[in-house]
Coordinates of C-alpha atoms in Angstrom, one line a residue:
H1 CA 22.5 33.4 -2.8
T2 CA 22.1 30.7 -5.4
S3 CA 18.8 29.1 -6.1
Q4 CA 18.6 25.3 -6.2
Y5 CA 15.9 23.4 -8.0
L6 CA 14.7 19.9 -7.4
E7 CA 16.6 17.7 -9.9
Y8 CA 15.4 14.2 -8.9
V9 CA 12.5 12.2 -7.6
L10 CA 13.2 9.0 -5.8
V11 CA 10.3 6.7 -6.5
L12 CA 9.9 4.2 -3.6
D13 CA 7.6 1.1 -3.8
L14 CA 8.0 -0.9 -0.6
E15 CA 6.7 -4.5 -0.2
A16 CA 6.0 -5.8 3.3
T17 CA 5.0 -9.0 5.1
C18 CA 1.3 -9.5 5.1
E19 CA -1.5 -11.8 6.0
E20 CA -4.9 -11.9 4.3
D21 CA -7.7 -10.2 6.3
D22 CA -5.5 -9.5 9.3
R23 CA -5.3 -5.7 10.0
N24 CA -3.4 -6.4 13.2
Y25 CA -0.6 -8.3 11.5
Y26 CA 2.8 -6.8 12.2
N27 CA 4.1 -5.7 8.7
E28 CA 7.9 -5.6 8.0
I29 CA 9.6 -4.3 4.9
I30 CA 10.7 -7.2 2.6
E31 CA 11.6 -5.3 -0.5
F32 CA 13.2 -1.8 -0.7
P33 CA 13.2 -0.7 -4.4
V34 CA 13.9 2.9 -5.5
I35 CA 14.4 4.5 -8.9
L36 CA 16.2 7.8 -9.4
L37 CA 14.2 9.8 -11.9
N38 CA 15.7 12.9 -13.5
L39 CA 13.1 15.6 -13.5
R40 CA 14.6 17.5 -16.4
T41 CA 14.9 14.5 -18.8
L42 CA 12.2 12.3 -17.2
Q43 CA 14.7 9.4 -17.6
V44 CA 15.6 6.8 -14.9
E45 CA 19.2 7.4 -14.1
D46 CA 19.8 4.8 -11.5
S47 CA 18.1 2.3 -9.2
F48 CA 18.5 0.6 -5.9
Q49 CA 16.8 -2.6 -5.0
R50 CA 17.3 -4.9 -2.0
F51 CA 15.2 -7.7 -0.5
V52 CA 15.0 -7.5 3.3
R53 CA 14.9 -10.4 5.8
P54 CA 12.1 -9.8 8.3
T55 CA 12.9 -10.5 12.0
V56 CA 9.5 -10.5 13.7
N57 CA 7.7 -12.8 11.2
P58 CA 10.5 -14.4 9.2
T59 CA 8.3 -16.9 7.4
L60 CA 6.3 -15.4 4.6
S61 CA 2.6 -16.4 4.4
E62 CA 1.3 -18.0 1.3
F63 CA -0.9 -14.9 0.8
C64 CA 2.2 -12.6 1.0
K65 CA 4.3 -14.8 -1.4
N66 CA 1.4 -14.8 -3.9
L67 CA 0.7 -11.1 -3.6
T68 CA 4.3 -9.9 -3.9
G69 CA 5.9 -12.6 -5.9
I70 CA 8.7 -12.7 -3.4
S71 CA 9.9 -16.2 -2.4
Q72 CA 11.0 -17.4 1.0
D73 CA 14.4 -18.3 -0.3
C74 CA 15.0 -14.8 -1.6
I75 CA 14.1 -13.4 1.8
D76 CA 16.1 -15.9 3.8
S77 CA 19.3 -15.0 2.0
S78 CA 18.8 -11.2 2.4
D79 CA 20.1 -8.8 5.0
T80 CA 17.9 -7.3 7.8
F81 CA 16.5 -3.7 7.5
P82 CA 19.3 -1.9 9.3
V83 CA 21.9 -3.3 6.9
V84 CA 19.7 -2.5 3.8
L85 CA 19.0 1.0 5.1
E86 CA 22.8 1.6 5.5
E87 CA 23.3 0.4 1.9
F88 CA 20.6 2.8 0.7
R89 CA 22.3 5.7 2.6
S90 CA 25.6 4.8 0.9
W91 CA 23.9 4.7 -2.5
L92 CA 22.5 8.2 -1.9
I93 CA 26.0 9.4 -0.9
S94 CA 27.5 7.9 -4.0
L95 CA 25.1 9.8 -6.1
G96 CA 25.8 13.1 -4.4
L97 CA 22.3 13.3 -2.9
L98 CA 23.5 13.0 0.7
I99 CA 26.5 14.7 2.2
D100 CA 28.0 12.5 4.9
E101 CA 29.5 15.0 7.2
Q102 CA 30.4 13.0 10.3
A103 CA 27.3 10.8 9.6
A104 CA 25.0 13.8 9.8
N105 CA 23.5 12.7 6.4
L106 CA 22.7 16.2 5.2
S107 CA 20.4 16.3 2.2
T108 CA 21.6 18.3 -0.8
G109 CA 17.9 19.4 -1.3
L110 CA 18.0 18.3 -4.9
F111 CA 15.5 15.4 -4.5
F112 CA 12.3 14.3 -2.9
F113 CA 10.6 10.9 -2.4
A114 CA 7.4 9.8 -4.1
T115 CA 5.4 6.7 -3.3
D116 CA 1.8 5.6 -3.8
G117 CA -0.6 3.4 -2.0
I118 CA -2.0 3.1 1.5
W119 CA 0.8 0.7 2.6
D120 CA 3.7 2.9 1.4

């Protein structure tokens, strides 16, 4: 039996569609950024960043653009969430953090996710 230790933390900081003072607004991810932090060296080893085109509310509110700094043009030219999620999965596989055994997506157990904030 070989012990494995966590080697990486994937720091995730999602941005989503939003509207000021509307708690019932349907939020969709519009930015999917992740950094790969090596826990032994505390150095960023890689990163993944994609903008995401929302499908329910495809037009960003002025509040959302001002809050996130993300432009409508940037979103309009981006892929939808399922495409971005597949690209993220492929990135994890390329780093050896996921094992793609017949699309089972088995984790190597060498990483965990960290995020902060009530929206993440």
